[in-house]
Amino acid sequence: MTIQIQSLWRLEPDKGFVPQRLQQLLECLGFWDISESPDSRIQCMMVVW
């Protein structure tokens, strides 16, 4: 989880840290069901970011 956030952080270093987007990402992944396919997490991250 930490690695994913850091990776997203490095994608747009010029824009700085966006706590709201981070909160949305954490909430999205928090409700992500383990039984679902990995594509669900990728889609979730794409929607948030």
JSON list of N, CA and C in Angstrom, two decimals:
[
{"chain": "A", "resi": 1, "resn": "MET", "atom": "N", "xyz": [0.84, -1.20, 0.00]},
{"chain": "A", "resi": 1, "resn": "MET", "atom": "CA", "xyz": [0.00, 0.00, 0.00]},
{"chain": "A", "resi": 1, "resn": "MET", "atom": "C", "xyz": [0.87, 1.25, 0.00]},
{"chain": "A", "resi": 2, "resn": "THR", "atom": "N", "xyz": [1.86, 1.25, 0.87]},
{"chain": "A", "resi": 2, "resn": "THR", "atom": "CA", "xyz": [2.75, 2.40, 0.94]},
{"chain": "A", "resi": 2, "resn": "THR", "atom": "C", "xyz": [3.50, 2.60, -0.36]},
{"chain": "A", "resi": 3, "resn": "ILE", "atom": "N", "xyz": [3.94, 1.50, -0.95]},
{"chain": "A", "resi": 3, "resn": "ILE", "atom": "CA", "xyz": [4.69, 1.58, -2.21]},
{"chain": "A", "resi": 3, "resn": "ILE", "atom": "C", "xyz": [3.82, 2.15, -3.31]},
{"chain": "A", "resi": 4, "resn": "GLN", "atom": "N", "xyz": [2.55, 1.76, -3.36]},
{"chain": "A", "resi": 4, "resn": "GLN", "atom": "CA", "xyz": [1.64, 2.26, -4.38]},
{"chain": "A", "resi": 4, "resn": "GLN", "atom": "C", "xyz": [1.46, 3.76, -4.24]},
{"chain": "A", "resi": 5, "resn": "ILE", "atom": "N", "xyz": [1.29, 4.23, -3.01]},
{"chain": "A", "resi": 5, "resn": "ILE", "atom": "CA", "xyz": [1.09, 5.66, -2.78]},
{"chain": "A", "resi": 5, "resn": "ILE", "atom": "C", "xyz": [2.34, 6.44, -3.18]},
{"chain": "A", "resi": 6, "resn": "GLN", "atom": "N", "xyz": [3.51, 5.93, -2.81]},
{"chain": "A", "resi": 6, "resn": "GLN", "atom": "CA", "xyz": [4.76, 6.59, -3.16]},
{"chain": "A", "resi": 6, "resn": "GLN", "atom": "C", "xyz": [4.94, 6.64, -4.67]},
{"chain": "A", "resi": 7, "resn": "SER", "atom": "N", "xyz": [4.55, 5.57, -5.35]},
{"chain": "A", "resi": 7, "resn": "SER", "atom": "CA", "xyz": [4.66, 5.53, -6.80]},
{"chain": "A", "resi": 7, "resn": "SER", "atom": "C", "xyz": [3.77, 6.59, -7.44]},
{"chain": "A", "resi": 8, "resn": "LEU", "atom": "N", "xyz": [2.55, 6.71, -6.94]},
{"chain": "A", "resi": 8, "resn": "LEU", "atom": "CA", "xyz": [1.63, 7.73, -7.45]},
{"chain": "A", "resi": 8, "resn": "LEU", "atom": "C", "xyz": [2.16, 9.12, -7.14]},
{"chain": "A", "resi": 9, "resn": "TRP", "atom": "N", "xyz": [2.81, 9.24, -6.00]},
{"chain": "A", "resi": 9, "resn": "TRP", "atom": "CA", "xyz": [3.38, 10.51, -5.57]},
{"chain": "A", "resi": 9, "resn": "TRP", "atom": "C", "xyz": [4.46, 10.93, -6.53]},
{"chain": "A", "resi": 10, "resn": "ARG", "atom": "N", "xyz": [5.25, 10.00, -7.00]},
{"chain": "A", "resi": 10, "resn": "ARG", "atom": "CA", "xyz": [6.36, 10.32, -7.89]},
{"chain": "A", "resi": 10, "resn": "ARG", "atom": "C", "xyz": [5.89, 10.63, -9.30]},
{"chain": "A", "resi": 11, "resn": "LEU", "atom": "N", "xyz": [4.67, 10.25, -9.64]},
{"chain": "A", "resi": 11, "resn": "LEU", "atom": "CA", "xyz": [4.17, 10.51, -10.99]},
{"chain": "A", "resi": 11, "resn": "LEU", "atom": "C", "xyz": [4.00, 12.01, -11.23]},
{"chain": "A", "resi": 12, "resn": "GLU", "atom": "N", "xyz": [3.56, 12.74, -10.22]},
{"chain": "A", "resi": 12, "resn": "GLU", "atom": "CA", "xyz": [3.33, 14.18, -10.36]},
{"chain": "A", "resi": 12, "resn": "GLU", "atom": "C", "xyz": [3.94, 14.95, -9.19]},
{"chain": "A", "resi": 13, "resn": "PRO", "atom": "N", "xyz": [5.29, 14.95, -9.07]},
{"chain": "A", "resi": 13, "resn": "PRO", "atom": "CA", "xyz": [5.93, 15.62, -7.94]},
{"chain": "A", "resi": 13, "resn": "PRO", "atom": "C", "xyz": [5.75, 17.13, -7.96]},
{"chain": "A", "resi": 14, "resn": "ASP", "atom": "N", "xyz": [5.51, 17.68, -9.16]},
{"chain": "A", "resi": 14, "resn": "ASP", "atom": "CA", "xyz": [5.38, 19.13, -9.27]},
{"chain": "A", "resi": 14, "resn": "ASP", "atom": "C", "xyz": [4.06, 19.63, -8.70]},
{"chain": "A", "resi": 15, "resn": "LYS", "atom": "N", "xyz": [3.08, 18.75, -8.59]},
{"chain": "A", "resi": 15, "resn": "LYS", "atom": "CA", "xyz": [1.78, 19.16, -8.08]},
{"chain": "A", "resi": 15, "resn": "LYS", "atom": "C", "xyz": [1.70, 19.07, -6.56]},
{"chain": "A", "resi": 16, "resn": "GLY", "atom": "N", "xyz": [2.70, 18.42, -5.97]},
{"chain": "A", "resi": 16, "resn": "GLY", "atom": "CA", "xyz": [2.69, 18.31, -4.52]},
{"chain": "A", "resi": 16, "resn": "GLY", "atom": "C", "xyz": [1.74, 17.24, -4.03]},
{"chain": "A", "resi": 17, "resn": "PHE", "atom": "N", "xyz": [1.70, 17.11, -2.72]},
{"chain": "A", "resi": 17, "resn": "PHE", "atom": "CA", "xyz": [0.87, 16.06, -2.12]},
{"chain": "A", "resi": 17, "resn": "PHE", "atom": "C", "xyz": [-0.58, 16.50, -2.03]},
{"chain": "A", "resi": 18, "resn": "VAL", "atom": "N", "xyz": [-1.49, 15.60, -2.36]},
{"chain": "A", "resi": 18, "resn": "VAL", "atom": "CA", "xyz": [-2.92, 15.92, -2.34]},
{"chain": "A", "resi": 18, "resn": "VAL", "atom": "C", "xyz": [-3.61, 15.03, -1.32]},
{"chain": "A", "resi": 19, "resn": "PRO", "atom": "N", "xyz": [-3.77, 15.50, -0.07]},
{"chain": "A", "resi": 19, "resn": "PRO", "atom": "CA", "xyz": [-4.38, 14.71, 1.00]},
{"chain": "A", "resi": 19, "resn": "PRO", "atom": "C", "xyz": [-5.78, 14.20, 0.64]},
{"chain": "A", "resi": 20, "resn": "GLN", "atom": "N", "xyz": [-6.55, 15.03, -0.06]},
{"chain": "A", "resi": 20, "resn": "GLN", "atom": "CA", "xyz": [-7.92, 14.62, -0.39]},
{"chain": "A", "resi": 20, "resn": "GLN", "atom": "C", "xyz": [-7.91, 13.39, -1.30]},
{"chain": "A", "resi": 21, "resn": "ARG", "atom": "N", "xyz": [-7.02, 13.41, -2.29]},
{"chain": "A", "resi": 21, "resn": "ARG", "atom": "CA", "xyz": [-6.94, 12.27, -3.20]},
{"chain": "A", "resi": 21, "resn": "ARG", "atom": "C", "xyz": [-6.44, 11.04, -2.44]},
{"chain": "A", "resi": 22, "resn": "LEU", "atom": "N", "xyz": [-5.50, 11.25, -1.52]},
{"chain": "A", "resi": 22, "resn": "LEU", "atom": "CA", "xyz": [-4.99, 10.14, -0.73]},
{"chain": "A", "resi": 22, "resn": "LEU", "atom": "C", "xyz": [-6.10, 9.55, 0.13]},
{"chain": "A", "resi": 23, "resn": "GLN", "atom": "N", "xyz": [-6.91, 10.42, 0.71]},
{"chain": "A", "resi": 23, "resn": "GLN", "atom": "CA", "xyz": [-8.03, 9.96, 1.54]},
{"chain": "A", "resi": 23, "resn": "GLN", "atom": "C", "xyz": [-9.02, 9.15, 0.70]},
{"chain": "A", "resi": 24, "resn": "GLN", "atom": "N", "xyz": [-9.31, 9.63, -0.49]},
{"chain": "A", "resi": 24, "resn": "GLN", "atom": "CA", "xyz": [-10.23, 8.92, -1.38]},
{"chain": "A", "resi": 24, "resn": "GLN", "atom": "C", "xyz": [-9.67, 7.56, -1.76]},
{"chain": "A", "resi": 25, "resn": "LEU", "atom": "N", "xyz": [-8.34, 7.52, -2.01]},
{"chain": "A", "resi": 25, "resn": "LEU", "atom": "CA", "xyz": [-7.71, 6.27, -2.39]},
{"chain": "A", "resi": 25, "resn": "LEU", "atom": "C", "xyz": [-7.76, 5.28, -1.23]},
{"chain": "A", "resi": 26, "resn": "LEU", "atom": "N", "xyz": [-7.48, 5.75, -0.03]},
{"chain": "A", "resi": 26, "resn": "LEU", "atom": "CA", "xyz": [-7.51, 4.87, 1.15]},
{"chain": "A", "resi": 26, "resn": "LEU", "atom": "C", "xyz": [-8.92, 4.36, 1.40]},
{"chain": "A", "resi": 27, "resn": "GLU", "atom": "N", "xyz": [-9.91, 5.24, 1.24]},
{"chain": "A", "resi": 27, "resn": "GLU", "atom": "CA", "xyz": [-11.30, 4.83, 1.45]},
{"chain": "A", "resi": 27, "resn": "GLU", "atom": "C", "xyz": [-11.70, 3.80, 0.39]},
{"chain": "A", "resi": 28, "resn": "CYS", "atom": "N", "xyz": [-11.28, 4.05, -0.83]},
{"chain": "A", "resi": 28, "resn": "CYS", "atom": "CA", "xyz": [-11.63, 3.15, -1.94]},
{"chain": "A", "resi": 28, "resn": "CYS", "atom": "C", "xyz": [-11.01, 1.78, -1.71]},
{"chain": "A", "resi": 29, "resn": "LEU", "atom": "N", "xyz": [-9.72, 1.75, -1.38]},
{"chain": "A", "resi": 29, "resn": "LEU", "atom": "CA", "xyz": [-9.04, 0.48, -1.15]},
{"chain": "A", "resi": 29, "resn": "LEU", "atom": "C", "xyz": [-9.53, -0.16, 0.15]},
{"chain": "A", "resi": 30, "resn": "GLY", "atom": "N", "xyz": [-9.98, 0.67, 1.08]},
{"chain": "A", "resi": 30, "resn": "GLY", "atom": "CA", "xyz": [-10.47, 0.15, 2.35]},
{"chain": "A", "resi": 30, "resn": "GLY", "atom": "C", "xyz": [-11.75, -0.66, 2.18]},
{"chain": "A", "resi": 31, "resn": "PHE", "atom": "N", "xyz": [-12.56, -0.25, 1.22]},
{"chain": "A", "resi": 31, "resn": "PHE", "atom": "CA", "xyz": [-13.81, -0.96, 0.97]},
{"chain": "A", "resi": 31, "resn": "PHE", "atom": "C", "xyz": [-13.64, -2.03, -0.11]},
{"chain": "A", "resi": 32, "resn": "TRP", "atom": "N", "xyz": [-12.41, -2.13, -0.62]},
{"chain": "A", "resi": 32, "resn": "TRP", "atom": "CA", "xyz": [-12.13, -3.10, -1.68]},
{"chain": "A", "resi": 32, "resn": "TRP", "atom": "C", "xyz": [-12.18, -4.50, -1.11]},
{"chain": "A", "resi": 33, "resn": "ASP", "atom": "N", "xyz": [-12.97, -5.36, -1.72]},
{"chain": "A", "resi": 33, "resn": "ASP", "atom": "CA", "xyz": [-13.13, -6.73, -1.23]},
{"chain": "A", "resi": 33, "resn": "ASP", "atom": "C", "xyz": [-12.00, -7.61, -1.75]},
{"chain": "A", "resi": 34, "resn": "ILE", "atom": "N", "xyz": [-11.37, -8.37, -0.84]},
{"chain": "A", "resi": 34, "resn": "ILE", "atom": "CA", "xyz": [-10.26, -9.23, -1.22]},
{"chain": "A", "resi": 34, "resn": "ILE", "atom": "C", "xyz": [-10.70, -10.28, -2.23]},
{"chain": "A", "resi": 35, "resn": "SER", "atom": "N", "xyz": [-11.96, -10.66, -2.18]},
{"chain": "A", "resi": 35, "resn": "SER", "atom": "CA", "xyz": [-12.47, -11.71, -3.07]},
{"chain": "A", "resi": 35, "resn": "SER", "atom": "C", "xyz": [-12.59, -11.22, -4.51]},
{"chain": "A", "resi": 36, "resn": "GLU", "atom": "N", "xyz": [-12.57, -9.90, -4.70]},
{"chain": "A", "resi": 36, "resn": "GLU", "atom": "CA", "xyz": [-12.70, -9.36, -6.04]},
{"chain": "A", "resi": 36, "resn": "GLU", "atom": "C", "xyz": [-11.39, -9.50, -6.81]},
{"chain": "A", "resi": 37, "resn": "SER", "atom": "N", "xyz": [-11.49, -9.37, -8.11]},
{"chain": "A", "resi": 37, "resn": "SER", "atom": "CA", "xyz": [-10.30, -9.51, -8.95]},
{"chain": "A", "resi": 37, "resn": "SER", "atom": "C", "xyz": [-9.40, -8.28, -8.82]},
{"chain": "A", "resi": 38, "resn": "PRO", "atom": "N", "xyz": [-8.10, -8.42, -9.12]},
{"chain": "A", "resi": 38, "resn": "PRO", "atom": "CA", "xyz": [-7.17, -7.29, -9.07]},
{"chain": "A", "resi": 38, "resn": "PRO", "atom": "C", "xyz": [-7.60, -6.14, -9.98]},
{"chain": "A", "resi": 39, "resn": "ASP", "atom": "N", "xyz": [-8.34, -6.46, -11.03]},
{"chain": "A", "resi": 39, "resn": "ASP", "atom": "CA", "xyz": [-8.81, -5.41, -11.94]},
{"chain": "A", "resi": 39, "resn": "ASP", "atom": "C", "xyz": [-9.68, -4.40, -11.22]},
{"chain": "A", "resi": 40, "resn": "SER", "atom": "N", "xyz": [-10.38, -4.83, -10.18]},
{"chain": "A", "resi": 40, "resn": "SER", "atom": "CA", "xyz": [-11.25, -3.94, -9.42]},
{"chain": "A", "resi": 40, "resn": "SER", "atom": "C", "xyz": [-10.41, -2.88, -8.73]},
{"chain": "A", "resi": 41, "resn": "ARG", "atom": "N", "xyz": [-9.27, -3.29, -8.17]},
{"chain": "A", "resi": 41, "resn": "ARG", "atom": "CA", "xyz": [-8.40, -2.33, -7.48]},
{"chain": "A", "resi": 41, "resn": "ARG", "atom": "C", "xyz": [-7.81, -1.35, -8.49]},
{"chain": "A", "resi": 42, "resn": "ILE", "atom": "N", "xyz": [-7.40, -1.86, -9.66]},
{"chain": "A", "resi": 42, "resn": "ILE", "atom": "CA", "xyz": [-6.82, -0.99, -10.68]},
{"chain": "A", "resi": 42, "resn": "ILE", "atom": "C", "xyz": [-7.87, 0.02, -11.15]},
{"chain": "A", "resi": 43, "resn": "GLN", "atom": "N", "xyz": [-9.09, -0.45, -11.39]},
{"chain": "A", "resi": 43, "resn": "GLN", "atom": "CA", "xyz": [-10.16, 0.44, -11.83]},
{"chain": "A", "resi": 43, "resn": "GLN", "atom": "C", "xyz": [-10.45, 1.48, -10.76]},
{"chain": "A", "resi": 44, "resn": "CYS", "atom": "N", "xyz": [-10.44, 1.04, -9.51]},
{"chain": "A", "resi": 44, "resn": "CYS", "atom": "CA", "xyz": [-10.69, 1.93, -8.39]},
{"chain": "A", "resi": 44, "resn": "CYS", "atom": "C", "xyz": [-9.65, 3.04, -8.35]},
{"chain": "A", "resi": 45, "resn": "MET", "atom": "N", "xyz": [-8.39, 2.67, -8.50]},
{"chain": "A", "resi": 45, "resn": "MET", "atom": "CA", "xyz": [-7.31, 3.64, -8.45]},
{"chain": "A", "resi": 45, "resn": "MET", "atom": "C", "xyz": [-7.40, 4.61, -9.63]},
{"chain": "A", "resi": 46, "resn": "MET", "atom": "N", "xyz": [-7.81, 4.11, -10.79]},
{"chain": "A", "resi": 46, "resn": "MET", "atom": "CA", "xyz": [-7.93, 4.96, -11.97]},
{"chain": "A", "resi": 46, "resn": "MET", "atom": "C", "xyz": [-9.05, 5.98, -11.75]},
{"chain": "A", "resi": 47, "resn": "VAL", "atom": "N", "xyz": [-10.13, 5.57, -11.14]},
{"chain": "A", "resi": 47, "resn": "VAL", "atom": "CA", "xyz": [-11.25, 6.47, -10.89]},
{"chain": "A", "resi": 47, "resn": "VAL", "atom": "C", "xyz": [-10.85, 7.57, -9.89]},
{"chain": "A", "resi": 48, "resn": "VAL", "atom": "N", "xyz": [-10.14, 7.16, -8.84]},
{"chain": "A", "resi": 48, "resn": "VAL", "atom": "CA", "xyz": [-9.73, 8.12, -7.82]},
{"chain": "A", "resi": 48, "resn": "VAL", "atom": "C", "xyz": [-8.69, 9.09, -8.35]},
{"chain": "A", "resi": 49, "resn": "TRP", "atom": "N", "xyz": [-7.74, 8.58, -9.11]},
{"chain": "A", "resi": 49, "resn": "TRP", "atom": "CA", "xyz": [-6.66, 9.43, -9.58]},
{"chain": "A", "resi": 49, "resn": "TRP", "atom": "C", "xyz": [-6.91, 9.93, -10.99]}
]
